[in-house]
Structure formats: C-alpha cells, structure tokens
Amino acid sequence: MKVHHLNCGTMRPWGAGTLVCHVLLVESADGLVLVDTGFGTLDCRRPARFGRFRRYFFRPSFDAAEAAIHQVEALGYHRDDVRHIITTHFDADHIGGLADFPDAQVHVTAAEIREAMGSRAMPDRIRFRSDQWAHGPRIVEHDIDGEPWRGFAAARELSAIGPGFVLLSLPGHTRGHACVAVDAGHRWILHAGDAFFQCGTLEDDPRVPALTAFETAVAVDRKQVADNHSRLAELYRRRDPDMMIVCSHDPALFERARATATP
C-alpha cells in the first residue's frame, strides 16, 4: 500500500520550536484510509474549537491549506474516497478533520470513546472537544484484546478495513490511546500518536523541556507513559529495517518519513 505523510497542523509552542500534526494517508484496496486527521476546516474557521489553553500554549497556525481534505483533493481524490479513519485518540489536534469526511467510518478504541463521549468528569470535558464530533461520525469501537504483536501485549487487526492495518493498545497519554501499524509494503509504519512527543525520547538525546513538561502534565497515567517510552525506545534501538516508528508531532521524524516513503 502506498502511504503519504501529511502535516495537517503546524504548531509553534512556547519554547518548543515548530511541531507538526503527522497524518498518514493510505491508498488501500478498499479506498483511502487516514490515520488521525489533524486540524480540519472547521477548526481553521472556528479556532475556539481547539480550546483556550491549547491555543495559548501550542499556537497553531490554523492554515486551511494544511487540512487533510485539501491535501487529499490536491492528490486528485475526493472526500468520499476516504472510507476509513483510524484515530490514535480523541484529543482535539487529532480529530479536528473528522467533519470533513462525514461518510468515513471512524475506528477508535472502546476505552477512548467511553472517556471522550461518556465521561462527565471535568478534566475529560475540558480535554475532549464535543463540537468536533457534533456532526455525528460513524464510530466503530474496538476492544483491543487480540494477539501480541512485535512485543506489544494487545493488538487488533482491522480486518474490516483490509490486511495491513493493526490497532495496538498503548494507554497512558489517554485511557484509550492506541498506536496504529500500517504495512506500506517495503516496511511497517508504526504511528505512535502521542505515546511520545519527540525523537529524543527514542534516541536518548536531549529533549525539549517545555514538551516534556506538557507531556507529563496531560498524561492520565505517568507510569504507563514512562513504560511506553521504554518499550518504544527498545523497539527503535533494534533498527529493524522493516519498521519505522513515528509520532504525531516531531518534525524531524515527519521529514524522515516523507524522505523515505518510496522504496
């Protein structure tokens, strides 16, 4: 399957340089598949959807040209060609584009939906932005209770989409956070979402303090986040030639993925 790497939301947080919203666009036998969506056209027109604190800290550009729908159309496709969207989690900078693809099936863990749509706890109501799913997306919930996959304890093959898509439970950032593995033919791409924020986490290089502080502050389970870092770093250090690990916001990993997208 051919995989396009899209930046669907440039952000410039205080003290952290420039970040991206790394989205995968996959050309599958059953149509196009998105992994996350970044910001959508409604976010660009109504920045308040993102939340006041996030706007202040992350300083998103809200450039409509970066919206997934416009990048899909620039490749010669129509919004209806996007049949499925797989979400790592329901934070606002990951699902803002759902409304731009109203007919797509939206795949997410059942645990994430319970927190995002069902919780009445104030932290969850602040974190998750209900106006981003007010259009009534076609949600497909998945309980991640399948076989282990490359050292991950729980994985679910998304057979409803087709071969080559695996949803991996990796809570910590949120209670239902997941990673998504996609078979690009010459390699697997493991999109880790917000399981880590910066490549220094995997490479044991210096990290940006502001991002480290934010990642710690918003985690629902800090121990799980630390365990996830260790697991992903171990996988990364193997330098497996048929596996590339990316996350949602690191620009260096995004550019590296784009540069090596075609074998």
Short mmCIF file of C-alpha atoms in Angstrom, two decimals:
data_model
loop_
_atom_site.label_atom_id
_atom_site.label_comp_id
_atom_site.label_asym_id
_atom_site.label_seq_id
_atom_site.Cartn_x
_atom_site.Cartn_y
_atom_site.Cartn_z
CA MET A 1 0.00 0.00 0.00
CA LYS A 2 1.19 3.49 -0.78
CA VAL A 3 1.43 5.78 2.24
CA HIS A 4 1.52 9.58 2.08
CA HIS A 5 2.82 11.55 5.05
CA LEU A 6 0.83 14.76 5.59
CA ASN A 7 1.32 17.63 8.01
CA CYS A 8 -2.23 18.60 8.95
CA GLY A 9 -1.45 21.25 11.51
CA THR A 10 1.68 23.30 12.15
CA MET A 11 2.08 24.48 15.75
CA ARG A 12 4.70 26.68 17.40
CA PRO A 13 4.51 26.12 21.17
CA TRP A 14 6.24 28.49 23.55
CA GLY A 15 9.83 27.34 23.97
CA ALA A 16 9.45 24.27 21.75
CA GLY A 17 10.12 25.33 18.17
CA THR A 18 7.83 24.05 15.44
CA LEU A 19 5.64 20.95 15.67
CA VAL A 20 3.54 19.12 13.10
CA CYS A 21 0.36 17.03 13.13
CA HIS A 22 1.65 13.93 11.34
CA VAL A 23 -1.20 12.20 9.49
CA LEU A 24 -0.95 9.08 7.32
CA LEU A 25 -2.97 8.83 4.10
CA VAL A 26 -3.01 5.22 2.90
CA GLU A 27 -4.08 4.07 -0.55
CA SER A 28 -5.66 0.71 0.22
CA ALA A 29 -7.66 -1.74 -1.88
CA ASP A 30 -10.82 -0.52 -0.13
CA GLY A 31 -10.22 3.18 -0.78
CA LEU A 32 -8.30 5.76 1.18
CA VAL A 33 -7.56 5.40 4.89
CA LEU A 34 -6.46 8.22 7.19
CA VAL A 35 -4.57 7.68 10.43
CA ASP A 36 -5.66 10.69 12.50
CA THR A 37 -6.78 13.89 10.77
CA GLY A 38 -5.04 16.81 12.45
CA PHE A 39 -6.95 20.08 12.24
CA GLY A 40 -9.93 20.39 9.93
CA THR A 41 -11.53 23.20 8.01
CA LEU A 42 -13.93 23.97 10.86
CA ASP A 43 -11.02 24.35 13.27
CA CYS A 44 -9.46 26.87 10.89
CA ARG A 45 -12.71 28.84 10.72
CA ARG A 46 -13.51 28.46 14.42
CA PRO A 47 -10.25 28.27 16.42
CA ALA A 48 -12.22 28.22 19.70
CA ARG A 49 -12.95 24.53 18.96
CA PHE A 50 -9.34 23.81 19.95
CA GLY A 51 -9.69 25.25 23.45
CA ARG A 52 -8.21 28.37 25.00
CA PHE A 53 -5.28 26.76 26.83
CA ARG A 54 -4.20 24.72 23.82
CA ARG A 55 -4.33 27.80 21.58
CA TYR A 56 -2.19 29.75 24.04
CA PHE A 57 0.43 27.04 24.58
CA PHE A 58 0.62 25.39 21.13
CA ARG A 59 -0.07 28.46 18.95
CA PRO A 60 -1.46 26.51 15.97
CA SER A 61 -1.33 28.17 12.56
CA PHE A 62 -4.86 27.03 11.58
CA ASP A 63 -3.81 27.13 7.93
CA ALA A 64 -6.73 25.76 5.89
CA ALA A 65 -4.32 24.57 3.19
CA GLU A 66 -2.95 22.03 5.70
CA ALA A 67 -6.37 20.46 6.34
CA ALA A 68 -6.42 16.81 5.26
CA ILE A 69 -9.40 17.36 2.96
CA HIS A 70 -7.47 19.90 0.86
CA GLN A 71 -4.37 17.72 0.72
CA VAL A 72 -6.47 14.72 -0.32
CA GLU A 73 -8.06 16.77 -3.09
CA ALA A 74 -4.64 18.08 -4.20
CA LEU A 75 -3.65 14.45 -4.82
CA GLY A 76 -6.60 14.11 -7.19
CA TYR A 77 -9.03 12.39 -4.82
CA HIS A 78 -12.47 13.30 -3.47
CA ARG A 79 -13.51 13.37 0.18
CA ASP A 80 -15.76 10.35 -0.46
CA ASP A 81 -12.70 8.32 -1.41
CA VAL A 82 -11.70 8.37 2.28
CA ARG A 83 -13.53 5.27 3.51
CA HIS A 84 -11.93 4.84 6.93
CA ILE A 85 -10.25 6.99 9.58
CA ILE A 86 -8.24 5.31 12.34
CA THR A 87 -7.69 7.55 15.36
CA THR A 88 -4.91 7.16 17.88
CA HIS A 89 -7.03 9.08 20.39
CA PHE A 90 -9.65 11.81 20.57
CA ASP A 91 -7.58 14.85 21.54
CA ALA A 92 -8.58 17.94 19.57
CA ASP A 93 -5.47 18.13 17.38
CA HIS A 94 -6.05 14.56 16.17
CA ILE A 95 -9.75 14.52 15.23
CA GLY A 96 -10.43 18.06 14.03
CA GLY A 97 -10.82 16.86 10.45
CA LEU A 98 -13.49 14.22 11.12
CA ALA A 99 -16.28 16.53 9.97
CA ASP A 100 -14.56 16.98 6.59
CA PHE A 101 -15.13 13.25 5.90
CA PRO A 102 -18.66 12.65 7.26
CA ASP A 103 -19.18 9.34 5.45
CA ALA A 104 -15.96 7.68 6.62
CA GLN A 105 -16.02 5.03 9.32
CA VAL A 106 -14.05 6.24 12.35
CA HIS A 107 -12.15 3.48 14.14
CA VAL A 108 -11.20 4.06 17.76
CA THR A 109 -10.74 2.04 20.95
CA ALA A 110 -13.82 1.49 23.08
CA ALA A 111 -11.93 2.83 26.11
CA GLU A 112 -11.25 6.13 24.33
CA ILE A 113 -14.89 6.58 23.35
CA ARG A 114 -16.01 5.93 26.93
CA GLU A 115 -13.75 8.73 28.18
CA ALA A 116 -14.29 11.19 25.33
CA MET A 117 -18.03 10.84 24.86
CA GLY A 118 -19.24 9.27 28.08
CA SER A 119 -17.26 10.77 30.93
CA ARG A 120 -18.76 13.67 32.88
CA ALA A 121 -15.54 14.34 34.80
CA MET A 122 -14.44 17.93 34.38
CA PRO A 123 -10.87 17.12 33.17
CA ASP A 124 -12.31 14.95 30.39
CA ARG A 125 -14.89 17.57 29.45
CA ILE A 126 -12.09 20.12 29.15
CA ARG A 127 -9.74 17.80 27.27
CA PHE A 128 -12.17 16.42 24.70
CA ARG A 129 -13.99 18.90 22.43
CA SER A 130 -17.51 17.60 21.76
CA ASP A 131 -18.15 20.07 18.95
CA GLN A 132 -15.60 18.15 16.88
CA TRP A 133 -17.95 15.16 16.68
CA ALA A 134 -21.24 17.08 16.71
CA HIS A 135 -21.78 16.11 13.06
CA GLY A 136 -22.35 12.50 14.17
CA PRO A 137 -19.39 10.48 12.81
CA ARG A 138 -19.79 6.78 12.02
CA ILE A 139 -17.92 5.43 15.05
CA VAL A 140 -16.57 1.87 15.03
CA GLU A 141 -15.38 0.84 18.50
CA HIS A 142 -12.67 -1.76 19.02
CA ASP A 143 -11.80 -3.71 22.14
CA ILE A 144 -8.07 -4.39 21.90
CA ASP A 145 -7.89 -7.96 23.13
CA GLY A 146 -6.17 -9.72 20.25
CA GLU A 147 -2.83 -11.48 19.94
CA PRO A 148 0.53 -9.89 20.82
CA TRP A 149 2.28 -8.04 18.01
CA ARG A 150 6.05 -7.38 17.95
CA GLY A 151 6.28 -7.14 21.71
CA PHE A 152 3.00 -5.30 22.24
CA ALA A 153 0.68 -7.20 24.54
CA ALA A 154 -2.63 -6.43 22.83
CA ALA A 155 -3.23 -5.88 19.13
CA ARG A 156 -6.28 -5.95 16.89
CA GLU A 157 -6.06 -6.47 13.14
CA LEU A 158 -8.60 -4.18 11.50
CA SER A 159 -9.93 -6.77 9.08
CA ALA A 160 -12.97 -4.60 8.32
CA ILE A 161 -10.60 -2.23 6.53
CA GLY A 162 -8.35 -4.84 4.99
CA PRO A 163 -4.99 -6.54 5.56
CA GLY A 164 -2.10 -4.45 6.77
CA PHE A 165 -3.79 -2.38 9.49
CA VAL A 166 -3.20 -3.14 13.18
CA LEU A 167 -4.53 -1.22 16.20
CA LEU A 168 -2.29 -1.51 19.28
CA SER A 169 -3.41 -0.62 22.79
CA LEU A 170 -0.98 1.83 24.39
CA PRO A 171 -2.81 3.81 27.10
CA GLY A 172 -1.13 6.40 29.26
CA HIS A 173 -1.48 9.67 27.38
CA THR A 174 -5.22 8.97 27.44
CA ARG A 175 -7.00 5.91 28.81
CA GLY A 176 -7.86 4.60 25.37
CA HIS A 177 -4.79 5.77 23.44
CA ALA A 178 -3.63 3.43 20.68
CA CYS A 179 -0.86 3.14 18.12
CA VAL A 180 -1.57 2.22 14.51
CA ALA A 181 0.67 -0.03 12.41
CA VAL A 182 0.36 0.14 8.63
CA ASP A 183 2.01 -2.21 6.13
CA ALA A 184 3.49 0.08 3.48
CA GLY A 185 4.93 -2.82 1.51
CA HIS A 186 8.65 -2.16 1.96
CA ARG A 187 8.21 -1.57 5.69
CA TRP A 188 5.72 -1.26 8.52
CA ILE A 189 4.99 2.24 9.77
CA LEU A 190 4.15 2.39 13.46
CA HIS A 191 2.28 5.64 14.10
CA ALA A 192 2.61 6.04 17.85
CA GLY A 193 0.32 9.06 18.14
CA ASP A 194 1.12 10.86 21.40
CA ALA A 195 2.73 7.85 23.07
CA PHE A 196 5.83 10.04 22.80
CA PHE A 197 6.27 13.63 21.67
CA GLN A 198 9.86 13.96 20.44
CA CYS A 199 12.51 11.80 18.82
CA GLY A 200 14.89 12.34 21.75
CA THR A 201 12.64 10.02 23.74
CA LEU A 202 13.68 7.12 21.49
CA GLU A 203 17.24 8.19 20.72
CA ASP A 204 18.20 9.16 24.29
CA ASP A 205 19.07 12.64 23.05
CA PRO A 206 18.32 15.89 24.88
CA ARG A 207 14.62 16.68 24.92
CA VAL A 208 12.78 19.98 24.74
CA PRO A 209 11.91 20.77 28.38
CA ALA A 210 8.61 22.52 27.56
CA LEU A 211 7.33 19.48 25.64
CA THR A 212 8.49 17.09 28.34
CA ALA A 213 6.66 19.12 30.97
CA PHE A 214 3.49 19.26 28.90
CA GLU A 215 3.57 15.53 28.13
CA THR A 216 3.85 14.79 31.84
CA ALA A 217 1.14 17.25 32.82
CA VAL A 218 -1.54 15.89 30.47
CA ALA A 219 -0.87 12.16 30.92
CA VAL A 220 -3.62 10.25 32.67
CA ASP A 221 -1.07 7.64 33.83
CA ARG A 222 2.53 8.83 34.05
CA LYS A 223 3.92 5.40 34.87
CA GLN A 224 2.31 3.95 31.77
CA VAL A 225 3.75 6.78 29.69
CA ALA A 226 7.23 6.00 31.03
CA ASP A 227 6.73 2.28 30.35
CA ASN A 228 5.57 3.09 26.81
CA HIS A 229 8.68 5.21 26.25
CA SER A 230 10.89 2.30 27.31
CA ARG A 231 9.06 -0.19 25.09
CA LEU A 232 9.15 2.06 22.02
CA ALA A 233 12.80 3.01 22.60
CA GLU A 234 13.75 -0.66 22.80
CA LEU A 235 11.93 -1.35 19.53
CA TYR A 236 13.57 1.69 17.93
CA ARG A 237 17.07 0.67 19.01
CA ARG A 238 16.73 -2.65 17.20
CA ARG A 239 16.94 -0.68 13.92
CA ASP A 240 14.60 -3.19 12.32
CA PRO A 241 14.81 -2.37 8.58
CA ASP A 242 11.14 -3.20 8.02
CA MET A 243 9.82 -0.94 10.81
CA MET A 244 9.66 2.86 11.03
CA ILE A 245 8.37 4.49 14.22
CA VAL A 246 6.84 7.95 14.02
CA CYS A 247 4.78 10.07 16.37
CA SER A 248 2.26 12.84 15.82
CA HIS A 249 4.26 15.97 16.46
CA ASP A 250 8.00 15.55 15.90
CA PRO A 251 9.02 17.41 12.69
CA ALA A 252 12.31 15.52 12.25
CA LEU A 253 10.57 12.13 12.25
CA PHE A 254 7.94 13.54 9.88
CA GLU A 255 10.55 14.73 7.37
CA ARG A 256 12.48 11.46 7.68
CA ALA A 257 9.32 9.50 6.91
CA ARG A 258 8.49 11.67 3.89
CA ALA A 259 12.01 11.39 2.51
CA THR A 260 11.93 7.58 2.64
CA ALA A 261 8.29 6.99 1.76
CA THR A 262 9.02 5.35 -1.60
CA PRO A 263 11.32 2.29 -1.64
#
